Short mmCIF file of C-alpha atoms in Angstrom, two decimals:
data_model
loop_
_atom_site.label_atom_id
_atom_site.label_comp_id
_atom_site.label_asym_id
_atom_site.label_seq_id
_atom_site.Cartn_x
_atom_site.Cartn_y
_atom_site.Cartn_z
CA MET A 1 -0.13 0.04 0.13
CA ALA A 2 1.37 3.54 -0.96
CA ASN A 3 2.16 5.81 2.04
CA ALA A 4 0.55 9.28 2.14
CA SER A 5 3.48 11.31 0.75
CA SER A 6 3.73 9.02 -2.58
CA ILE A 7 0.07 9.74 -3.37
CA THR A 8 -0.25 11.90 -6.48
CA LYS A 9 -2.04 14.97 -5.91
CA ARG A 10 -4.19 16.69 -8.65
CA TYR A 11 -5.43 20.19 -9.48
CA TRP A 12 -8.82 21.07 -11.13
CA LEU A 13 -9.28 24.25 -13.22
CA GLY A 14 -12.81 25.01 -12.49
CA GLY A 15 -15.00 27.26 -14.41
CA ALA A 16 -14.60 29.03 -17.55
CA LYS A 17 -10.91 28.36 -18.82
CA ASP A 18 -8.63 31.28 -19.39
CA SER A 19 -4.89 30.40 -20.06
CA THR A 20 -3.70 33.63 -18.72
CA GLN A 21 -5.17 33.24 -15.57
CA THR A 22 -4.24 29.58 -14.92
CA ARG A 23 -0.84 28.92 -16.31
CA PHE A 24 1.41 29.79 -13.75
CA PHE A 25 -0.59 27.88 -11.22
CA VAL A 26 -0.41 25.06 -13.51
CA ASN A 27 3.03 25.07 -14.22
CA ALA A 28 4.11 25.48 -10.68
CA LEU A 29 2.19 22.43 -9.63
CA ASP A 30 3.46 20.56 -12.71
CA ARG A 31 6.84 21.05 -11.35
CA LEU A 32 5.86 19.83 -8.06
CA GLY A 33 4.55 16.26 -9.62
CA TRP A 34 0.90 16.84 -9.52
CA LEU A 35 -1.48 15.92 -12.16
CA GLU A 36 -4.57 17.50 -13.80
CA GLY A 37 -7.79 16.21 -12.23
CA ASP A 38 -11.30 16.92 -13.09
CA ALA A 39 -14.66 18.11 -11.10
CA THR A 40 -14.76 14.50 -9.43
CA HIS A 41 -10.92 13.92 -8.67
CA TRP A 42 -8.94 16.68 -7.06
CA ASP A 43 -7.11 18.07 -4.25
CA SER A 44 -6.92 21.93 -5.19
CA ALA A 45 -9.10 23.85 -7.34
CA TRP A 46 -8.55 26.95 -9.15
CA PHE A 47 -11.21 29.25 -10.43
CA THR A 48 -10.93 32.68 -12.02
CA GLU A 49 -14.76 33.40 -11.25
CA MET A 50 -16.44 32.21 -7.82
CA PRO A 51 -17.14 28.54 -7.71
CA PRO A 52 -20.83 27.63 -7.68
CA ALA A 53 -21.93 26.71 -3.98
CA ARG A 54 -21.94 22.86 -4.81
CA VAL A 55 -18.26 23.16 -4.76
CA PHE A 56 -17.83 24.30 -1.37
CA ALA A 57 -20.73 22.39 -0.23
CA ALA A 58 -18.83 19.07 -1.27
CA LEU A 59 -15.53 20.18 0.04
CA THR A 60 -13.64 17.12 1.52
CA PRO A 61 -10.96 18.02 4.49
CA SER A 62 -8.15 17.27 2.16
CA GLN A 63 -9.33 19.74 -0.51
CA SER A 64 -8.85 23.50 -0.97
CA VAL A 65 -10.36 26.32 -3.36
CA ASN A 66 -8.77 29.61 -4.27
CA HIS A 67 -12.03 31.62 -3.40
CA ILE A 68 -13.73 32.59 -0.04
CA PRO A 69 -17.18 32.95 -0.03
CA GLY A 70 -18.42 36.39 0.73
CA ASN A 71 -15.41 38.23 -0.72
CA ASN A 72 -17.98 39.91 -2.99
CA GLN A 73 -18.23 42.54 0.05
CA ILE A 74 -15.25 44.18 -1.04
CA THR A 75 -14.76 43.08 -4.85
CA VAL A 76 -18.01 44.52 -5.97
CA LYS A 77 -17.78 48.34 -6.37
CA SER A 78 -21.00 49.11 -5.14
CA ALA A 79 -20.48 46.93 -2.09
CA LEU A 80 -16.74 48.09 -0.92
CA PRO A 81 -17.84 51.41 0.35
CA GLN A 82 -20.90 49.99 2.26
CA THR A 83 -18.78 47.42 3.66
CA LEU A 84 -16.04 50.00 4.65
CA TYR A 85 -18.52 52.68 5.99
CA ALA A 86 -20.12 49.92 7.95
CA ALA A 87 -16.96 49.00 9.55
CA GLU A 88 -15.69 52.66 10.08
CA LYS A 89 -18.83 53.17 12.01
CA ARG A 90 -18.46 50.30 14.28
CA TRP A 91 -14.76 51.24 15.08
CA GLN A 92 -15.33 54.64 16.01
CA ASN A 93 -15.28 53.86 19.83
CA LEU A 94 -11.77 52.86 19.42
CA THR A 95 -9.18 54.95 21.47
CA GLN A 96 -6.28 54.54 19.05
CA LYS A 97 -4.27 55.77 21.93
CA THR A 98 -1.03 53.97 20.73
CA TYR A 99 -1.73 54.81 17.15
CA PRO A 100 -3.21 58.42 16.95
CA SER A 101 -1.94 58.97 13.33
CA ASP A 102 -4.49 56.01 12.02
CA ARG A 103 -6.95 57.58 9.41
CA ALA A 104 -10.61 57.30 10.18
CA SER A 105 -11.29 56.32 6.27
CA TYR A 106 -9.04 55.25 3.36
CA ILE A 107 -11.76 55.26 0.86
CA PRO A 108 -12.93 58.70 -1.15
CA ALA A 109 -16.58 59.45 -0.64
CA SER A 110 -18.75 56.92 -2.59
CA PHE A 111 -22.21 56.49 -3.40
CA ASN A 112 -24.33 53.78 -4.89
CA LEU A 113 -27.25 55.57 -7.03
CA PRO A 114 -30.13 55.92 -6.93
CA GLU A 115 -30.07 54.45 -3.43
CA ASP A 116 -27.77 56.86 -1.94
CA ASP A 117 -29.26 59.78 -3.86
CA ALA A 118 -30.00 62.08 -0.50
CA ALA A 119 -26.71 61.38 0.98
CA PHE A 120 -25.17 62.33 -2.25
CA GLN A 121 -27.18 65.63 -2.72
CA ARG A 122 -25.83 66.47 0.93
CA TYR A 123 -22.36 65.79 0.16
CA ALA A 124 -22.42 67.35 -3.19
CA SER A 125 -23.77 70.82 -1.49
CA GLU A 126 -21.22 70.53 0.93
CA ASN A 127 -18.39 69.87 -1.82
CA PRO A 128 -19.82 72.46 -4.38
CA THR A 129 -16.56 72.39 -6.45
CA ALA A 130 -15.92 68.65 -6.05
CA VAL A 131 -15.11 66.43 -9.38
CA TRP A 132 -17.00 63.02 -10.05
CA ILE A 133 -15.92 60.07 -11.31
CA VAL A 134 -18.72 57.70 -12.55
CA LYS A 135 -18.44 53.93 -12.69
CA PRO A 136 -20.75 50.98 -13.69
CA ALA A 137 -21.46 49.28 -10.36
CA ASN A 138 -20.33 45.65 -11.94
CA GLY A 139 -17.84 47.07 -14.24
CA ALA A 140 -14.29 45.80 -14.73
CA ARG A 141 -10.98 46.58 -16.65
CA GLY A 142 -11.70 50.44 -16.63
CA GLU A 143 -14.72 50.19 -19.13
CA GLY A 144 -17.58 52.69 -18.76
CA ILE A 145 -15.79 55.19 -16.56
CA TYR A 146 -15.88 58.84 -16.97
CA LEU A 147 -15.69 62.24 -15.11
CA LEU A 148 -18.36 65.04 -14.61
CA ASP A 149 -18.11 68.45 -12.90
CA ALA A 150 -21.64 68.68 -11.86
CA ALA A 151 -23.38 66.88 -9.38
CA ASN A 152 -26.62 67.30 -11.31
CA GLN A 153 -25.37 65.49 -14.34
CA VAL A 154 -24.42 62.14 -12.73
CA PRO A 155 -26.92 59.16 -13.66
CA ARG A 156 -30.01 58.37 -11.61
CA THR A 157 -30.44 55.00 -13.16
CA PRO A 158 -29.60 51.88 -11.21
CA GLY A 159 -26.05 50.29 -11.64
CA TRP A 160 -23.94 53.19 -10.93
CA VAL A 161 -21.30 54.05 -8.34
CA VAL A 162 -20.47 57.70 -8.31
CA GLN A 163 -17.19 58.82 -6.12
CA HIS A 164 -15.45 61.96 -5.24
CA TYR A 165 -12.60 62.29 -7.70
CA ILE A 166 -9.06 62.98 -6.38
CA ASP A 167 -7.93 65.63 -8.62
CA GLN A 168 -4.75 66.35 -7.00
CA PRO A 169 -2.93 62.96 -7.44
CA HIS A 170 0.82 62.37 -6.94
CA THR A 171 2.36 61.81 -10.50
CA VAL A 172 5.36 59.90 -11.81
CA GLU A 173 7.07 62.31 -14.18
CA GLY A 174 3.69 64.20 -15.00
CA TYR A 175 1.56 61.19 -15.34
CA LYS A 176 -1.14 59.65 -13.00
CA TYR A 177 -0.73 56.44 -11.42
CA VAL A 178 -2.33 53.66 -9.37
CA LEU A 179 -0.42 51.12 -7.15
CA ARG A 180 -1.53 47.57 -7.80
CA LEU A 181 -0.84 45.45 -4.57
CA TYR A 182 -1.38 41.75 -4.19
CA VAL A 183 -2.96 40.45 -0.97
CA LEU A 184 -3.29 36.95 -0.11
CA VAL A 185 -5.92 36.01 2.66
CA THR A 186 -4.28 32.76 3.53
CA SER A 187 -6.96 31.81 6.14
CA ILE A 188 -10.29 33.54 7.36
CA GLU A 189 -10.23 31.90 10.68
CA PRO A 190 -7.98 32.35 12.05
CA LEU A 191 -7.23 35.47 9.96
CA ARG A 192 -4.21 35.68 8.27
CA ILE A 193 -3.56 38.52 5.71
CA ASP A 194 -0.34 38.53 3.90
CA ARG A 195 0.97 41.12 0.90
CA PHE A 196 3.31 39.58 -1.74
CA TYR A 197 6.74 42.06 -1.58
CA GLU A 198 6.45 43.26 -5.12
CA GLY A 199 3.38 44.80 -7.24
CA SER A 200 3.43 47.26 -10.00
CA VAL A 201 2.77 51.09 -10.78
CA LYS A 202 -0.24 51.29 -12.98
CA LEU A 203 0.70 54.50 -15.06
CA ALA A 204 -1.74 56.20 -17.38
CA SER A 205 -0.48 56.74 -20.83
CA ALA A 206 -0.97 60.34 -21.36
CA PRO A 207 0.36 63.46 -19.10
CA TYR A 208 -2.11 64.49 -16.46
CA ASP A 209 -3.86 67.60 -16.63
CA PRO A 210 -6.51 68.20 -13.79
CA ASN A 211 -8.30 70.33 -16.31
CA GLU A 212 -8.66 67.45 -18.85
CA ARG A 213 -12.12 65.53 -18.57
CA GLN A 214 -12.25 63.75 -21.86
CA ASN A 215 -8.96 62.01 -22.66
CA PRO A 216 -9.35 58.55 -20.56
CA TYR A 217 -5.48 57.84 -21.28
CA ALA A 218 -4.62 60.72 -18.78
CA PHE A 219 -7.14 60.02 -16.09
CA LEU A 220 -7.39 56.23 -16.08
CA THR A 221 -4.46 54.01 -15.44
CA ASN A 222 -5.91 50.89 -16.27
CA PRO A 223 -3.63 48.85 -18.58
CA ASP A 224 -6.63 47.50 -20.77
CA VAL A 225 -7.78 51.17 -21.58
CA ASN A 226 -4.25 52.28 -22.10
CA ALA A 227 -3.05 49.50 -24.57
CA ARG A 228 -5.76 51.13 -27.00
CA ASN A 229 -3.66 54.41 -26.86
CA PRO A 230 -1.37 54.30 -30.06
CA GLN A 231 0.68 57.10 -29.02
CA ALA A 232 2.22 55.15 -26.10
CA PRO A 233 3.01 51.71 -25.07
CA VAL A 234 1.77 50.02 -21.69
CA ILE A 235 5.02 50.22 -19.18
CA PHE A 236 5.43 47.98 -16.51
CA GLN A 237 7.22 49.57 -13.35
CA PRO A 238 7.69 47.56 -10.36
CA LEU A 239 7.18 48.54 -6.94
CA ALA A 240 10.86 48.39 -5.95
CA SER A 241 11.84 50.63 -8.46
CA TYR A 242 8.86 52.95 -7.51
CA CYS A 243 10.11 53.17 -3.91
CA GLU A 244 13.69 53.63 -4.94
CA TRP A 245 12.43 56.65 -6.96
CA LEU A 246 10.38 57.91 -4.19
CA ARG A 247 13.51 58.16 -2.03
CA ASP A 248 15.51 59.71 -4.40
CA GLN A 249 12.84 62.33 -4.84
CA GLY A 250 12.93 62.73 -0.88
CA HIS A 251 9.84 60.98 0.33
CA ASP A 252 9.73 58.71 2.86
CA ALA A 253 8.71 55.30 0.99
CA ASP A 254 8.34 53.31 4.27
CA ALA A 255 5.93 55.84 6.14
CA LEU A 256 3.95 55.50 2.71
CA PHE A 257 3.68 51.66 2.49
CA GLN A 258 3.08 51.39 6.50
CA GLU A 259 -0.19 53.32 5.59
CA ILE A 260 -1.14 51.17 2.74
CA ASP A 261 -0.50 48.08 4.74
CA ASP A 262 -2.91 49.46 7.64
CA LEU A 263 -5.05 50.36 4.59
CA ILE A 264 -4.91 46.64 3.41
CA VAL A 265 -5.43 45.05 6.84
CA ARG A 266 -8.67 47.29 7.64
CA THR A 267 -10.13 46.57 4.36
CA VAL A 268 -9.98 42.77 5.02
CA MET A 269 -10.96 43.03 8.45
CA ALA A 270 -14.00 44.99 7.31
CA ALA A 271 -15.27 42.11 5.41
CA CYS A 272 -13.85 39.29 7.88
CA GLU A 273 -17.30 38.65 9.57
CA GLY A 274 -19.27 38.59 6.45
CA MET A 275 -16.70 36.19 4.82
CA ARG A 276 -16.92 33.94 7.91
CA LYS A 277 -20.68 34.03 7.84
CA ARG A 278 -20.61 32.65 4.51
CA CYS A 279 -18.44 30.10 4.89
CA ARG A 280 -20.27 28.79 7.84
CA ALA A 281 -23.35 28.80 5.48
CA GLU A 282 -21.32 26.61 2.94
CA HIS A 283 -20.67 24.01 5.86
CA GLY A 284 -18.00 25.44 7.33
CA VAL A 285 -15.37 25.81 4.71
CA ALA A 286 -13.20 28.52 6.40
CA GLY A 287 -10.31 26.55 6.84
CA GLN A 288 -9.90 25.15 3.14
CA THR A 289 -10.37 28.44 1.26
CA TYR A 290 -7.75 31.27 0.37
CA GLU A 291 -8.42 34.33 -1.44
CA LEU A 292 -5.60 36.42 -3.54
CA PHE A 293 -7.11 40.22 -3.98
CA GLY A 294 -5.71 42.78 -6.35
CA LEU A 295 -5.94 46.40 -4.43
CA ASP A 296 -5.51 49.26 -6.67
CA CYS A 297 -4.50 52.33 -4.37
CA LEU A 298 -3.91 55.85 -5.69
CA VAL A 299 -1.63 58.02 -4.11
CA ASP A 300 -2.44 61.71 -3.79
CA ALA A 301 -0.27 64.83 -4.19
CA SER A 302 0.25 64.52 -0.02
CA LEU A 303 1.47 61.25 -0.53
CA ARG A 304 -1.60 59.63 1.28
CA PRO A 305 -2.98 56.37 -0.04
CA TRP A 306 -6.54 56.00 -1.32
CA LEU A 307 -8.42 52.62 -1.91
CA LEU A 308 -10.15 52.74 -5.12
CA GLU A 309 -10.79 48.89 -5.98
CA CYS A 310 -10.30 45.45 -4.61
CA ASN A 311 -10.35 42.87 -7.38
CA LEU A 312 -11.37 39.35 -7.24
CA SER A 313 -8.74 37.14 -9.26
CA PRO A 314 -6.33 40.14 -10.37
CA SER A 315 -5.28 39.97 -13.98
CA LEU A 316 -2.08 37.76 -14.54
CA GLU A 317 -2.10 38.66 -18.25
CA ILE A 318 1.39 40.04 -19.29
CA CYS A 319 0.37 43.62 -20.63
CA ALA A 320 3.68 45.41 -21.34
CA GLN A 321 5.78 44.25 -24.30
CA ALA A 322 9.28 42.84 -23.64
CA SER A 323 10.71 46.00 -24.67
CA THR A 324 8.64 47.89 -21.97
CA GLY A 325 9.04 45.70 -18.94
CA GLY A 326 7.01 42.61 -20.17
CA ARG A 327 9.82 40.11 -18.92
CA GLU A 328 9.97 41.73 -15.74
CA GLU A 329 6.09 41.60 -15.26
CA ARG A 330 5.84 37.95 -16.33
CA ALA A 331 8.81 37.09 -13.80
CA MET A 332 6.88 39.01 -11.25
CA LYS A 333 3.37 37.49 -11.88
CA GLN A 334 5.03 34.17 -11.90
CA ALA A 335 6.88 34.28 -8.57
CA LEU A 336 3.33 35.75 -7.09
CA ILE A 337 1.64 32.50 -7.84
CA GLU A 338 4.76 30.19 -6.94
CA GLY A 339 4.93 32.14 -3.63
CA LEU A 340 0.81 31.81 -3.00
CA ILE A 341 1.33 28.00 -3.73
CA LYS A 342 4.12 27.76 -0.99
CA GLN A 343 2.13 30.24 1.36
CA VAL A 344 -1.29 27.96 1.38
CA GLY A 345 0.65 24.76 1.77
CA LEU A 346 0.26 23.21 -1.65
CA ASP A 347 4.07 22.98 -1.65
CA SER A 348 4.72 21.05 1.33
CA THR A 349 8.30 21.28 0.81
CA ALA A 350 8.60 24.90 0.92
CA SER A 351 8.75 27.31 3.67
CA ARG A 352 6.64 30.17 4.06
CA GLN A 353 9.69 32.56 4.66
CA ASP A 354 10.88 32.07 1.21
CA SER A 355 7.39 32.65 -0.77
CA GLY A 356 7.96 36.40 -1.04
CA TYR A 357 4.73 37.43 1.12
CA ARG A 358 5.01 39.44 4.13
CA ASN A 359 2.39 38.69 6.99
CA LEU A 360 0.72 41.91 7.78
CA PHE A 361 -1.99 40.17 10.35
CA PRO A 362 -1.62 38.97 13.00
CA GLY A 363 2.07 40.26 12.05
CA LYS A 364 4.40 41.50 14.94
CA ASP A 365 1.88 43.67 16.38
CA PRO A 366 -1.90 42.19 16.34
CA MET A 367 -3.07 44.39 19.11
CA ARG A 368 -3.74 46.98 16.62
CA TYR A 369 -6.00 45.35 14.71
CA LEU A 370 -7.38 42.76 17.37
CA PRO A 371 -10.36 44.98 18.50
CA ARG A 372 -11.63 45.55 15.04
CA PHE A 373 -12.93 42.16 14.65
CA VAL A 374 -17.11 42.16 14.81
CA ALA A 375 -17.24 38.79 16.67
CA PRO A 376 -13.95 37.39 17.87
CA SER A 377 -13.72 33.80 18.53
CA ALA A 378 -11.70 31.37 20.73
CA ILE A 379 -9.73 30.52 17.44
CA ASP A 380 -8.78 34.08 17.01
CA GLN A 381 -7.77 34.36 20.78
CA ALA A 382 -5.40 31.27 20.58
CA ALA A 383 -3.70 32.51 17.20
CA ALA A 384 -3.28 35.98 19.07
CA ASN A 385 -1.67 34.38 22.07
CA ASP A 386 0.68 32.54 19.90
CA VAL A 387 2.01 35.68 18.62
CA LEU A 388 1.59 38.22 21.69
CA GLY A 389 3.37 35.78 24.20
CA THR A 390 0.94 37.08 26.49
CA HIS A 391 -2.93 36.44 27.07
CA TRP A 392 -5.28 38.84 25.20
CA SER A 393 -8.99 38.31 26.52
CA PRO A 394 -11.55 40.71 24.59
CA ARG A 395 -13.69 43.06 26.30
CA PHE A 396 -17.11 44.49 24.75
CA VAL A 397 -19.13 47.72 25.29
CA PRO A 398 -22.98 48.09 24.74
CA TRP A 399 -23.60 49.77 21.01
CA GLN A 400 -26.94 49.60 19.43
CA VAL A 401 -29.03 48.67 22.33
CA GLU A 402 -31.68 49.22 24.67
CA GLU A 403 -32.20 47.25 27.81
CA ARG A 404 -35.60 46.45 28.65
CA TYR A 405 -36.91 44.62 31.81
CA HIS A 406 -40.11 42.86 32.26
CA GLY A 407 -40.07 42.61 36.21
CA SER A 408 -36.70 40.84 36.56
CA THR A 409 -36.68 39.48 32.84
CA LEU A 410 -34.16 41.07 30.80
CA THR A 411 -34.60 41.67 26.80
CA LEU A 412 -32.60 43.38 24.43
CA TYR A 413 -33.86 45.72 21.68
CA HIS A 414 -32.10 46.95 18.71
CA PRO A 415 -33.63 50.00 17.30
CA PRO A 416 -31.61 49.90 13.72
CA THR A 417 -33.53 46.66 12.99
CA GLU A 418 -36.43 46.78 15.68
CA GLN A 419 -35.34 43.19 16.81
CA THR A 420 -35.59 42.07 20.13
CA PHE A 421 -33.45 39.35 22.11
CA ALA A 422 -34.68 37.12 24.83
CA PRO A 423 -31.56 36.03 26.65
CA ASN A 424 -32.11 32.95 29.25
CA PRO A 425 -30.97 33.58 32.92
CA THR A 426 -27.47 32.27 31.95
CA ALA A 427 -27.33 34.66 29.00
CA SER A 428 -28.61 37.49 31.05
CA TRP A 429 -25.82 37.09 33.36
CA ILE A 430 -23.21 36.94 30.51
CA TRP A 431 -24.64 40.08 28.98
CA LEU A 432 -24.76 42.11 32.46
CA GLN A 433 -21.06 41.21 32.86
CA ALA A 434 -19.98 41.96 29.89
CA VAL A 435 -21.34 45.34 29.26
CA ARG A 436 -19.81 46.37 32.73
CA GLY A 437 -16.31 45.59 31.40
CA VAL A 438 -15.61 42.19 32.36
CA ASP A 439 -13.35 40.28 29.80
CA VAL A 440 -14.19 36.98 28.10
CA ASP A 441 -11.88 34.85 30.27
CA THR A 442 -12.91 36.28 33.16
CA LEU A 443 -16.71 35.78 32.19
CA ILE A 444 -15.75 32.05 31.26
CA SER A 445 -14.16 31.52 34.87
CA GLU A 446 -16.85 33.38 37.08
CA LEU A 447 -19.31 31.16 35.08
CA GLN A 448 -17.60 27.98 35.47
CA GLN A 449 -17.43 28.68 39.37
CA SER A 450 -20.93 29.26 39.58
CA VAL A 451 -22.18 26.11 37.91
CA ALA A 452 -19.19 24.16 39.62
CA SER A 453 -22.08 22.02 41.56
CA GLN A 454 -23.87 21.14 38.59
CA PRO A 455 -22.78 17.83 37.44
CA GLY A 456 -21.66 17.30 33.43
CA VAL A 457 -21.07 20.76 32.71
CA THR A 458 -17.76 21.07 31.26
CA HIS A 459 -15.46 23.93 31.12
CA GLU A 460 -15.37 23.65 27.11
CA GLN A 461 -18.98 23.95 27.25
CA ILE A 462 -19.11 26.99 29.66
CA SER A 463 -16.63 28.57 27.00
CA ASP A 464 -18.40 27.81 24.04
CA ALA A 465 -21.71 29.20 25.74
CA VAL A 466 -19.84 32.28 26.52
CA TRP A 467 -18.11 33.04 22.86
CA ALA A 468 -21.48 32.13 21.09
CA ALA A 469 -23.52 34.59 23.10
CA LEU A 470 -21.10 37.50 22.84
CA GLY A 471 -20.64 36.40 18.88
CA GLU A 472 -24.22 36.48 18.43
CA TRP A 473 -24.86 39.98 19.93
CA SER A 474 -22.22 41.49 18.31
CA ARG A 475 -22.85 40.14 14.79
CA ALA A 476 -26.63 41.69 15.66
CA GLY A 477 -24.90 45.36 16.50
CA LEU A 478 -25.69 45.08 20.16
CA LEU A 479 -21.90 45.10 21.40
CA ARG A 480 -18.78 45.90 19.69
CA GLN A 481 -15.49 45.61 21.07
CA CYS A 482 -13.16 48.15 23.03
CA ASP A 483 -9.84 48.81 23.26
CA ASP A 484 -9.02 50.85 26.76
#
């Protein structure tokens, strides 16, 4: 009988076939001795688009898929600002005593029309000189995007995202640019976020003029758009040379990328609970899925980064010609996928240390972000404690809730949804202790002492009950974490 290490593994290229999106994955696994499988015989699946629900439902413990259910919270243009605004509202109570320079928001003001029309009108009246960039809600590759000077000209038909256009961007030799960053969520629970060391500078192909509204080659940086410019080729410029150029210009590249890394972690954390919820609905597949995102960040004239988009299945096409950096672009994208294979464990012979990815979360300082979890779990706690070397036990404060009593019976009312919760006596005790600032571990310990005389009640059951109650209330908006 063959031992486990000699069993040949198989990959499956699911969904529509696109060789530009699969070749690096296939080539890397071929070199490791993997064979191509099919829909019924595979160990790791690679989809360009989202897999159908049946793929997640049928996952076995030994299989993995390159997409995480619920990623559309940040990969759909119309959903991204909603997800980030909701998270920023939840995080408003965090003191940030240690990091007072943290920005409140990294996304330009965005509105989904027509449903956000009232908010858009208020914002436009407060910013009468604003320029607007209009995007199709489900668009891609830079198609259908245009600029407007007047708020009364924006479309009111469904399917549009209108965003405050940053008309004072930082430029490279007079050309507007956007940074393409590659972010790998290796695991959603426990959460692990990595950034690939390299990326690219997506350059416009015509000089930037803030008064030019009609020339897409001047204000759009998408390579698919600029490839159509007969006057200029698509140029590949890696992040490494960009950082060197910034330093030569007297700028602090390290400070910029510290902000970018903060932007990345907060963006993923904003969607984390939603992705976990979808994973639970898909039969608990959190440990068998991963996601490579392509984030586009604009840098303004003050050298502040702004998140523009978060892309599903970022393009692996080689857009530049050999004479304008195409060979370097190919090498970078090949290394990106080869490193991913190491990072997610498909190459059992390799170490994560030589994958080319740098861990952002938990990273070296997880306490900066732990309070941003909507509903931290015991798994999150264990992962954090492994990094910290000390013990982290989350605490909560009441948020959008009214406590109501009927005699001695407690009910919890959530005004935004008009939902009422009726906790049992044990859950009521957990609630009352939690809103007084008692941390999770102390809650578990005190509850265990109170039921010590009851036979058959284990520490694990008590721990599960406390985490479950706090998680339910946090996800419902009754509680949020605190950091002081």
